[in-house]
Amino acid sequence: SPRLLTEPVAEMDRLNDHSLNGYMENIAGSQFQDKVIDQVTQNSFVFFHAPWCAHCKSLEPVMQEVGRHYLEDPSFMLYRIDGTKNDVLHPGVKIVGYPTLYFFPAHGKFSPLEYDGERTLEAMITFIDAFKQEPQQQQQQEGSEGSVSDDEHKIGGNSVSEIVVDAAGEAEEVGRQQQKLAEQRLQQQLEEGKEQRALEVE
């Protein structure tokens, strides 16, 4: 398979140390997974640009203001990627021109939203605030689109056996069939949340 295009991480460190871009972090293609996708408590707004792009240059000050606006918000990061030097393999990201802006919600990293609204600070803040997810919402987001009840979320437990035993205790009163369904749902919930929980432990 062809090698992915990526700038050296050392070059990103140099850019971030010596630029006036304190409100926006430059990242390389090789850092995308770690900085954006794996951060399950962080919302990310990614600015894909090209050095020769005049529209990108005119958008820079607005992006800086966006970064400054959210500077004190630990659940939000603004990143800049040079799309001409870095490949980003993601099923939801399609770069057909520059600038391109994508918002990755904290718990929806595989369903990013392309921003195609007005390129003003006010419009971007309205968009980000509408879709930004707080870290404590993760429990609700782990289930399949709200189909998992609050009671099941409260069951907790760190292993399959703990969760299933608790579920079985509750389900005993309502019959074997419902117990089976509860266990299946919890097993699915555990599988979906396992990766995120492992990341939180780290």
mmCIF file of N, CA and C in Angstrom, residues 82-193:
data_model
loop_
_atom_site.group_PDB
_atom_site.id
_atom_site.type_symbol
_atom_site.label_atom_id
_atom_site.label_comp_id
_atom_site.label_asym_id
_atom_site.label_seq_id
_atom_site.Cartn_x
_atom_site.Cartn_y
_atom_site.Cartn_z
ATOM 1 N N ASP A 82 -1.911 21.128 7.027
ATOM 2 C CA ASP A 82 -1.585 21.461 5.637
ATOM 3 C C ASP A 82 -1.978 20.259 4.779
ATOM 4 N N GLY A 83 -3.099 20.384 4.081
ATOM 5 C CA GLY A 83 -3.616 19.269 3.297
ATOM 6 C C GLY A 83 -2.761 18.875 2.112
ATOM 7 N N THR A 84 -1.838 19.754 1.713
ATOM 8 C CA THR A 84 -0.970 19.426 0.571
ATOM 9 C C THR A 84 0.216 18.566 0.996
ATOM 10 N N LYS A 85 0.477 18.494 2.302
ATOM 11 C CA LYS A 85 1.637 17.737 2.796
ATOM 12 C C LYS A 85 1.262 16.604 3.745
ATOM 13 N N ASN A 86 -0.031 16.474 4.039
ATOM 14 C CA ASN A 86 -0.472 15.471 5.015
ATOM 15 C C ASN A 86 -1.746 14.783 4.551
ATOM 16 N N ASP A 87 -1.708 13.452 4.526
ATOM 17 C CA ASP A 87 -2.902 12.670 4.210
ATOM 18 C C ASP A 87 -3.649 12.351 5.499
ATOM 19 N N VAL A 88 -4.967 12.443 5.433
ATOM 20 C CA VAL A 88 -5.807 12.029 6.555
ATOM 21 C C VAL A 88 -6.782 10.985 6.029
ATOM 22 N N LEU A 89 -6.596 9.737 6.485
ATOM 23 C CA LEU A 89 -7.488 8.657 6.063
ATOM 24 C C LEU A 89 -8.645 8.565 7.047
ATOM 25 N N HIS A 90 -9.799 9.010 6.629
ATOM 26 C CA HIS A 90 -10.988 8.976 7.475
ATOM 27 C C HIS A 90 -12.190 8.877 6.552
ATOM 28 N N PRO A 91 -13.090 7.918 6.804
ATOM 29 C CA PRO A 91 -14.227 7.727 5.892
ATOM 30 C C PRO A 91 -15.146 8.938 5.793
ATOM 31 N N GLY A 92 -15.125 9.796 6.830
ATOM 32 C CA GLY A 92 -16.019 10.949 6.823
ATOM 33 C C GLY A 92 -15.384 12.231 6.333
ATOM 34 N N VAL A 93 -14.106 12.176 5.957
ATOM 35 C CA VAL A 93 -13.395 13.392 5.537
ATOM 36 C C VAL A 93 -13.088 13.336 4.049
ATOM 37 N N LYS A 94 -13.591 14.329 3.326
ATOM 38 C CA LYS A 94 -13.299 14.426 1.896
ATOM 39 C C LYS A 94 -12.839 15.853 1.601
ATOM 40 N N ILE A 95 -11.595 15.985 1.202
ATOM 41 C CA ILE A 95 -11.038 17.303 0.898
ATOM 42 C C ILE A 95 -11.065 17.494 -0.615
ATOM 43 N N VAL A 96 -11.899 18.406 -1.075
ATOM 44 C CA VAL A 96 -11.950 18.669 -2.521
ATOM 45 C C VAL A 96 -11.462 20.077 -2.848
ATOM 46 N N GLY A 97 -11.194 20.860 -1.822
ATOM 47 C CA GLY A 97 -10.686 22.216 -2.025
ATOM 48 C C GLY A 97 -10.279 22.800 -0.689
ATOM 49 N N TYR A 98 -9.722 23.994 -0.741
ATOM 50 C CA TYR A 98 -9.278 24.648 0.493
ATOM 51 C C TYR A 98 -9.858 26.056 0.560
ATOM 52 N N PRO A 99 -10.138 26.536 1.783
ATOM 53 C CA PRO A 99 -10.037 25.815 3.054
ATOM 54 C C PRO A 99 -11.202 24.838 3.238
ATOM 55 N N THR A 100 -10.969 23.786 4.007
ATOM 56 C CA THR A 100 -12.026 22.849 4.392
ATOM 57 C C THR A 100 -12.001 22.727 5.911
ATOM 58 N N LEU A 101 -13.177 22.792 6.513
ATOM 59 C CA LEU A 101 -13.294 22.747 7.971
ATOM 60 C C LEU A 101 -14.176 21.575 8.387
ATOM 61 N N TYR A 102 -13.672 20.776 9.312
ATOM 62 C CA TYR A 102 -14.445 19.654 9.840
ATOM 63 C C TYR A 102 -14.504 19.727 11.359
ATOM 64 N N PHE A 103 -15.688 19.453 11.892
ATOM 65 C CA PHE A 103 -15.879 19.401 13.345
ATOM 66 C C PHE A 103 -16.075 17.946 13.766
ATOM 67 N N PHE A 104 -15.256 17.507 14.727
ATOM 68 C CA PHE A 104 -15.325 16.137 15.243
ATOM 69 C C PHE A 104 -15.867 16.183 16.669
ATOM 70 N N PRO A 105 -17.146 15.840 16.871
ATOM 71 C CA PRO A 105 -17.708 15.858 18.229
ATOM 72 C C PRO A 105 -16.989 14.852 19.128
ATOM 73 N N ALA A 106 -16.986 15.123 20.422
ATOM 74 C CA ALA A 106 -16.246 14.278 21.368
ATOM 75 C C ALA A 106 -16.606 12.801 21.236
ATOM 76 N N HIS A 107 -17.888 12.504 21.061
ATOM 77 C CA HIS A 107 -18.317 11.103 21.033
ATOM 78 C C HIS A 107 -18.831 10.700 19.657
ATOM 79 N N GLY A 108 -18.451 11.445 18.639
ATOM 80 C CA GLY A 108 -18.894 11.110 17.285
ATOM 81 C C GLY A 108 -17.765 11.257 16.288
ATOM 82 N N LYS A 109 -16.606 10.688 16.626
ATOM 83 C CA LYS A 109 -15.407 10.899 15.808
ATOM 84 C C LYS A 109 -15.508 10.284 14.416
ATOM 85 N N PHE A 110 -16.455 9.343 14.232
ATOM 86 C CA PHE A 110 -16.583 8.747 12.906
ATOM 87 C C PHE A 110 -17.755 9.348 12.132
ATOM 88 N N SER A 111 -18.351 10.394 12.713
ATOM 89 C CA SER A 111 -19.404 11.132 12.014
ATOM 90 C C SER A 111 -19.093 12.625 12.085
ATOM 91 N N PRO A 112 -17.954 13.043 11.493
ATOM 92 C CA PRO A 112 -17.595 14.461 11.561
ATOM 93 C C PRO A 112 -18.552 15.307 10.732
ATOM 94 N N LEU A 113 -18.639 16.574 11.082
ATOM 95 C CA LEU A 113 -19.526 17.503 10.388
ATOM 96 C C LEU A 113 -18.679 18.497 9.606
ATOM 97 N N GLU A 114 -18.922 18.591 8.306
ATOM 98 C CA GLU A 114 -18.197 19.591 7.524
ATOM 99 C C GLU A 114 -18.874 20.940 7.725
ATOM 100 N N TYR A 115 -18.074 21.945 8.039
ATOM 101 C CA TYR A 115 -18.627 23.288 8.232
ATOM 102 C C TYR A 115 -18.677 24.003 6.893
ATOM 103 N N ASP A 116 -19.891 24.380 6.479
ATOM 104 C CA ASP A 116 -20.004 25.122 5.220
ATOM 105 C C ASP A 116 -20.809 26.408 5.406
ATOM 106 N N GLY A 117 -20.808 26.895 6.652
ATOM 107 C CA GLY A 117 -21.524 28.134 6.945
ATOM 108 C C GLY A 117 -20.677 29.361 6.645
ATOM 109 N N GLU A 118 -21.158 30.503 7.121
ATOM 110 C CA GLU A 118 -20.425 31.754 6.907
ATOM 111 C C GLU A 118 -19.082 31.688 7.625
ATOM 112 N N ARG A 119 -18.095 32.302 7.018
ATOM 113 C CA ARG A 119 -16.756 32.269 7.609
ATOM 114 C C ARG A 119 -16.543 33.477 8.514
ATOM 115 N N THR A 120 -17.411 33.545 9.523
ATOM 116 C CA THR A 120 -17.321 34.612 10.522
ATOM 117 C C THR A 120 -17.214 33.972 11.901
ATOM 118 N N LEU A 121 -16.654 34.719 12.843
ATOM 119 C CA LEU A 121 -16.503 34.219 14.212
ATOM 120 C C LEU A 121 -17.860 33.842 14.801
ATOM 121 N N GLU A 122 -18.855 34.723 14.637
ATOM 122 C CA GLU A 122 -20.171 34.490 15.228
ATOM 123 C C GLU A 122 -20.808 33.215 14.684
ATOM 124 N N ALA A 123 -20.730 33.029 13.365
ATOM 125 C CA ALA A 123 -21.353 31.848 12.747
ATOM 126 C C ALA A 123 -20.673 30.567 13.207
ATOM 127 N N MET A 124 -19.352 30.605 13.308
ATOM 128 C CA MET A 124 -18.624 29.401 13.723
ATOM 129 C C MET A 124 -18.902 29.055 15.181
ATOM 130 N N ILE A 125 -18.976 30.059 16.039
ATOM 131 C CA ILE A 125 -19.274 29.808 17.452
ATOM 132 C C ILE A 125 -20.670 29.198 17.596
ATOM 133 N N THR A 126 -21.628 29.730 16.846
ATOM 134 C CA THR A 126 -22.990 29.189 16.884
ATOM 135 C C THR A 126 -22.994 27.721 16.475
ATOM 136 N N PHE A 127 -22.255 27.403 15.418
ATOM 137 C CA PHE A 127 -22.164 26.028 14.915
ATOM 138 C C PHE A 127 -21.501 25.113 15.949
ATOM 139 N N ILE A 128 -20.347 25.549 16.466
ATOM 140 C CA ILE A 128 -19.602 24.720 17.427
ATOM 141 C C ILE A 128 -20.428 24.474 18.687
ATOM 142 N N ASP A 129 -21.051 25.533 19.214
ATOM 143 C CA ASP A 129 -21.832 25.376 20.443
ATOM 144 C C ASP A 129 -23.037 24.458 20.240
ATOM 145 N N ALA A 130 -23.556 24.423 19.015
ATOM 146 C CA ALA A 130 -24.717 23.570 18.733
ATOM 147 C C ALA A 130 -24.348 22.091 18.747
ATOM 148 N N PHE A 131 -23.111 21.777 18.364
ATOM 149 C CA PHE A 131 -22.727 20.371 18.213
ATOM 150 C C PHE A 131 -21.682 19.889 19.221
ATOM 151 N N LYS A 132 -21.151 20.822 20.010
ATOM 152 C CA LYS A 132 -20.118 20.459 20.986
ATOM 153 C C LYS A 132 -20.731 19.569 22.065
ATOM 154 N N GLN A 133 -20.020 18.492 22.420
ATOM 155 C CA GLN A 133 -20.503 17.572 23.444
ATOM 156 C C GLN A 133 -19.609 17.665 24.670
ATOM 157 N N GLU A 134 -20.246 17.708 25.840
ATOM 158 C CA GLU A 134 -19.484 17.778 27.085
ATOM 159 C C GLU A 134 -19.003 16.379 27.464
ATOM 160 N N PRO A 135 -17.833 16.278 28.121
ATOM 161 C CA PRO A 135 -17.287 14.963 28.489
ATOM 162 C C PRO A 135 -18.253 14.104 29.291
ATOM 163 N N GLN A 136 -19.047 14.724 30.208
ATOM 164 C CA GLN A 136 -19.930 13.917 31.051
ATOM 165 C C GLN A 136 -21.099 13.333 30.277
ATOM 166 N N GLN A 137 -21.286 13.730 29.028
ATOM 167 C CA GLN A 137 -22.360 13.158 28.219
ATOM 168 C C GLN A 137 -21.971 11.802 27.641
ATOM 169 N N GLN A 138 -20.744 11.383 27.875
ATOM 170 C CA GLN A 138 -20.248 10.175 27.211
ATOM 171 C C GLN A 138 -21.104 8.952 27.522
ATOM 172 N N GLN A 139 -21.522 8.794 28.772
ATOM 173 C CA GLN A 139 -22.321 7.621 29.138
ATOM 174 C C GLN A 139 -23.574 7.531 28.273
ATOM 175 N N GLN A 140 -24.251 8.657 28.085
ATOM 176 C CA GLN A 140 -25.460 8.641 27.276
ATOM 177 C C GLN A 140 -25.155 8.360 25.813
ATOM 178 N N GLN A 141 -23.990 8.837 25.351
ATOM 179 C CA GLN A 141 -23.667 8.706 23.937
ATOM 180 C C GLN A 141 -23.215 7.303 23.569
ATOM 181 N N GLU A 142 -22.768 6.525 24.569
ATOM 182 C CA GLU A 142 -22.220 5.215 24.247
ATOM 183 C C GLU A 142 -23.277 4.265 23.718
ATOM 184 N N GLY A 143 -24.526 4.394 24.202
ATOM 185 C CA GLY A 143 -25.600 3.526 23.735
ATOM 186 C C GLY A 143 -25.958 3.866 22.304
ATOM 187 N N SER A 144 -26.778 3.022 21.700
ATOM 188 C CA SER A 144 -27.120 3.263 20.304
ATOM 189 C C SER A 144 -28.256 4.271 20.224
ATOM 190 N N GLU A 145 -27.893 5.529 20.013
ATOM 191 C CA GLU A 145 -28.834 6.623 19.799
ATOM 192 C C GLU A 145 -29.981 6.642 20.819
ATOM 193 N N GLY A 146 -29.624 6.582 22.096
ATOM 194 C CA GLY A 146 -30.632 6.747 23.133
ATOM 195 C C GLY A 146 -31.505 5.523 23.356
ATOM 196 N N SER A 147 -31.192 4.388 22.753
ATOM 197 C CA SER A 147 -32.033 3.202 22.920
ATOM 198 C C SER A 147 -31.751 2.496 24.243
ATOM 199 N N VAL A 148 -30.647 2.838 24.894
ATOM 200 C CA VAL A 148 -30.303 2.200 26.166
ATOM 201 C C VAL A 148 -30.890 3.034 27.296
ATOM 202 N N SER A 149 -31.634 2.394 28.192
ATOM 203 C CA SER A 149 -32.346 3.138 29.227
ATOM 204 C C SER A 149 -31.393 3.651 30.297
ATOM 205 N N ASP A 150 -31.876 4.649 31.068
ATOM 206 C CA ASP A 150 -31.073 5.208 32.153
ATOM 207 C C ASP A 150 -30.733 4.138 33.180
ATOM 208 N N ASP A 151 -31.696 3.211 33.444
ATOM 209 C CA ASP A 151 -31.450 2.156 34.424
ATOM 210 C C ASP A 151 -30.255 1.311 34.026
ATOM 211 N N GLU A 152 -30.142 1.017 32.744
ATOM 212 C CA GLU A 152 -29.022 0.205 32.294
ATOM 213 C C GLU A 152 -27.711 0.968 32.447
ATOM 214 N N HIS A 153 -27.760 2.288 32.235
ATOM 215 C CA HIS A 153 -26.541 3.084 32.414
ATOM 216 C C HIS A 153 -26.093 3.064 33.872
ATOM 217 N N LYS A 154 -27.070 3.015 34.802
ATOM 218 C CA LYS A 154 -26.728 3.086 36.218
ATOM 219 C C LYS A 154 -26.127 1.778 36.725
ATOM 220 N N ILE A 155 -26.337 0.688 35.976
ATOM 221 C CA ILE A 155 -25.861 -0.618 36.440
ATOM 222 C C ILE A 155 -24.349 -0.614 36.641
ATOM 223 N N GLY A 156 -23.621 -0.050 35.692
ATOM 224 C CA GLY A 156 -22.172 0.085 35.836
ATOM 225 C C GLY A 156 -21.462 -1.252 35.820
ATOM 226 N N GLY A 157 -20.294 -1.300 36.485
ATOM 227 C CA GLY A 157 -19.510 -2.534 36.498
ATOM 228 C C GLY A 157 -18.399 -2.465 35.479
ATOM 229 N N ASN A 158 -17.277 -3.110 35.798
ATOM 230 C CA ASN A 158 -16.104 -3.012 34.936
ATOM 231 C C ASN A 158 -15.867 -4.252 34.099
ATOM 232 N N SER A 159 -16.688 -5.280 34.280
ATOM 233 C CA SER A 159 -16.465 -6.496 33.511
ATOM 234 C C SER A 159 -17.795 -7.017 33.006
ATOM 235 N N VAL A 160 -17.725 -7.911 32.033
ATOM 236 C CA VAL A 160 -18.948 -8.493 31.478
ATOM 237 C C VAL A 160 -19.750 -9.153 32.590
ATOM 238 N N SER A 161 -19.077 -9.941 33.443
ATOM 239 C CA SER A 161 -19.794 -10.709 34.464
ATOM 240 C C SER A 161 -20.516 -9.790 35.440
ATOM 241 N N GLU A 162 -19.856 -8.711 35.890
ATOM 242 C CA GLU A 162 -20.506 -7.793 36.827
ATOM 243 C C GLU A 162 -21.768 -7.206 36.221
ATOM 244 N N ILE A 163 -21.636 -6.731 34.984
ATOM 245 C CA ILE A 163 -22.768 -6.067 34.337
ATOM 246 C C ILE A 163 -23.902 -7.058 34.098
ATOM 247 N N VAL A 164 -23.550 -8.245 33.577
ATOM 248 C CA VAL A 164 -24.576 -9.229 33.253
ATOM 249 C C VAL A 164 -25.247 -9.760 34.513
ATOM 250 N N VAL A 165 -24.476 -9.961 35.592
ATOM 251 C CA VAL A 165 -25.056 -10.440 36.849
ATOM 252 C C VAL A 165 -26.058 -9.425 37.379
ATOM 253 N N ASP A 166 -25.685 -8.143 37.367
ATOM 254 C CA ASP A 166 -26.610 -7.102 37.816
ATOM 255 C C ASP A 166 -27.864 -7.090 36.955
ATOM 256 N N ALA A 167 -27.661 -7.212 35.653
ATOM 257 C CA ALA A 167 -28.792 -7.193 34.728
ATOM 258 C C ALA A 167 -29.698 -8.388 34.997
ATOM 259 N N ALA A 168 -29.075 -9.552 35.259
ATOM 260 C CA ALA A 168 -29.853 -10.766 35.500
ATOM 261 C C ALA A 168 -30.687 -10.626 36.768
ATOM 262 N N GLY A 169 -30.094 -9.992 37.799
ATOM 263 C CA GLY A 169 -30.823 -9.789 39.045
ATOM 264 C C GLY A 169 -32.086 -8.983 38.828
ATOM 265 N N GLU A 170 -31.979 -7.928 38.058
ATOM 266 C CA GLU A 170 -33.144 -7.107 37.757
ATOM 267 C C GLU A 170 -34.136 -7.860 36.883
ATOM 268 N N ALA A 171 -33.613 -8.600 35.933
ATOM 269 C CA ALA A 171 -34.480 -9.214 34.934
ATOM 270 C C ALA A 171 -35.212 -10.436 35.459
ATOM 271 N N GLU A 172 -34.721 -10.999 36.570
ATOM 272 C CA GLU A 172 -35.331 -12.215 37.120
ATOM 273 C C GLU A 172 -36.816 -12.011 37.371
ATOM 274 N N GLU A 173 -37.157 -10.816 37.812
ATOM 275 C CA GLU A 173 -38.542 -10.526 38.156
ATOM 276 C C GLU A 173 -39.419 -10.479 36.901
ATOM 277 N N VAL A 174 -38.864 -10.138 35.778
ATOM 278 C CA VAL A 174 -39.697 -9.933 34.585
ATOM 279 C C VAL A 174 -39.553 -11.054 33.570
ATOM 280 N N GLY A 175 -38.981 -12.171 33.983
ATOM 281 C CA GLY A 175 -39.000 -13.355 33.134
ATOM 282 C C GLY A 175 -37.730 -13.583 32.346
ATOM 283 N N ARG A 176 -37.575 -14.840 31.919
ATOM 284 C CA ARG A 176 -36.347 -15.256 31.265
ATOM 285 C C ARG A 176 -36.139 -14.552 29.929
ATOM 286 N N GLN A 177 -37.208 -14.332 29.186
ATOM 287 C CA GLN A 177 -37.071 -13.736 27.851
ATOM 288 C C GLN A 177 -36.482 -12.326 27.938
ATOM 289 N N GLN A 178 -37.020 -11.531 28.871
ATOM 290 C CA GLN A 178 -36.521 -10.166 29.015
ATOM 291 C C GLN A 178 -35.105 -10.159 29.566
ATOM 292 N N GLN A 179 -34.784 -11.140 30.378
ATOM 293 C CA GLN A 179 -33.412 -11.244 30.887
ATOM 294 C C GLN A 179 -32.439 -11.418 29.725
ATOM 295 N N LYS A 180 -32.843 -12.282 28.796
ATOM 296 C CA LYS A 180 -32.001 -12.546 27.636
ATOM 297 C C LYS A 180 -31.756 -11.258 26.851
ATOM 298 N N LEU A 181 -32.838 -10.510 26.630
ATOM 299 C CA LEU A 181 -32.733 -9.257 25.875
ATOM 300 C C LEU A 181 -31.857 -8.248 26.612
ATOM 301 N N ALA A 182 -32.042 -8.166 27.932
ATOM 302 C CA ALA A 182 -31.249 -7.210 28.716
ATOM 303 C C ALA A 182 -29.766 -7.548 28.633
ATOM 304 N N GLU A 183 -29.453 -8.837 28.721
ATOM 305 C CA GLU A 183 -28.053 -9.248 28.656
ATOM 306 C C GLU A 183 -27.461 -8.946 27.280
ATOM 307 N N GLN A 184 -28.255 -9.191 26.249
ATOM 308 C CA GLN A 184 -27.760 -8.913 24.892
ATOM 309 C C GLN A 184 -27.477 -7.423 24.714
ATOM 310 N N ARG A 185 -28.411 -6.591 25.201
ATOM 311 C CA ARG A 185 -28.226 -5.142 25.068
ATOM 312 C C ARG A 185 -26.997 -4.673 25.840
ATOM 313 N N LEU A 186 -26.838 -5.204 27.051
ATOM 314 C CA LEU A 186 -25.701 -4.789 27.865
ATOM 315 C C LEU A 186 -24.383 -5.273 27.277
ATOM 316 N N GLN A 187 -24.416 -6.481 26.713
ATOM 317 C CA GLN A 187 -23.206 -7.000 26.068
ATOM 318 C C GLN A 187 -22.807 -6.076 24.915
ATOM 319 N N GLN A 188 -23.820 -5.663 24.137
ATOM 320 C CA GLN A 188 -23.553 -4.765 23.003
ATOM 321 C C GLN A 188 -23.025 -3.422 23.503
ATOM 322 N N GLN A 189 -23.651 -2.929 24.578
ATOM 323 C CA GLN A 189 -23.217 -1.646 25.144
ATOM 324 C C GLN A 189 -21.776 -1.732 25.628
ATOM 325 N N LEU A 190 -21.451 -2.856 26.270
ATOM 326 C CA LEU A 190 -20.095 -3.031 26.789
ATOM 327 C C LEU A 190 -19.085 -3.041 25.651
ATOM 328 N N GLU A 191 -19.422 -3.768 24.574
ATOM 329 C CA GLU A 191 -18.502 -3.849 23.435
ATOM 330 C C GLU A 191 -18.286 -2.461 22.836
ATOM 331 N N GLU A 192 -19.388 -1.706 22.708
ATOM 332 C CA GLU A 192 -19.284 -0.374 22.108
ATOM 333 C C GLU A 192 -18.459 0.570 22.974
ATOM 334 N N GLY A 193 -18.603 0.398 24.298
ATOM 335 C CA GLY A 193 -17.923 1.331 25.187
ATOM 336 C C GLY A 193 -16.549 0.888 25.633
#
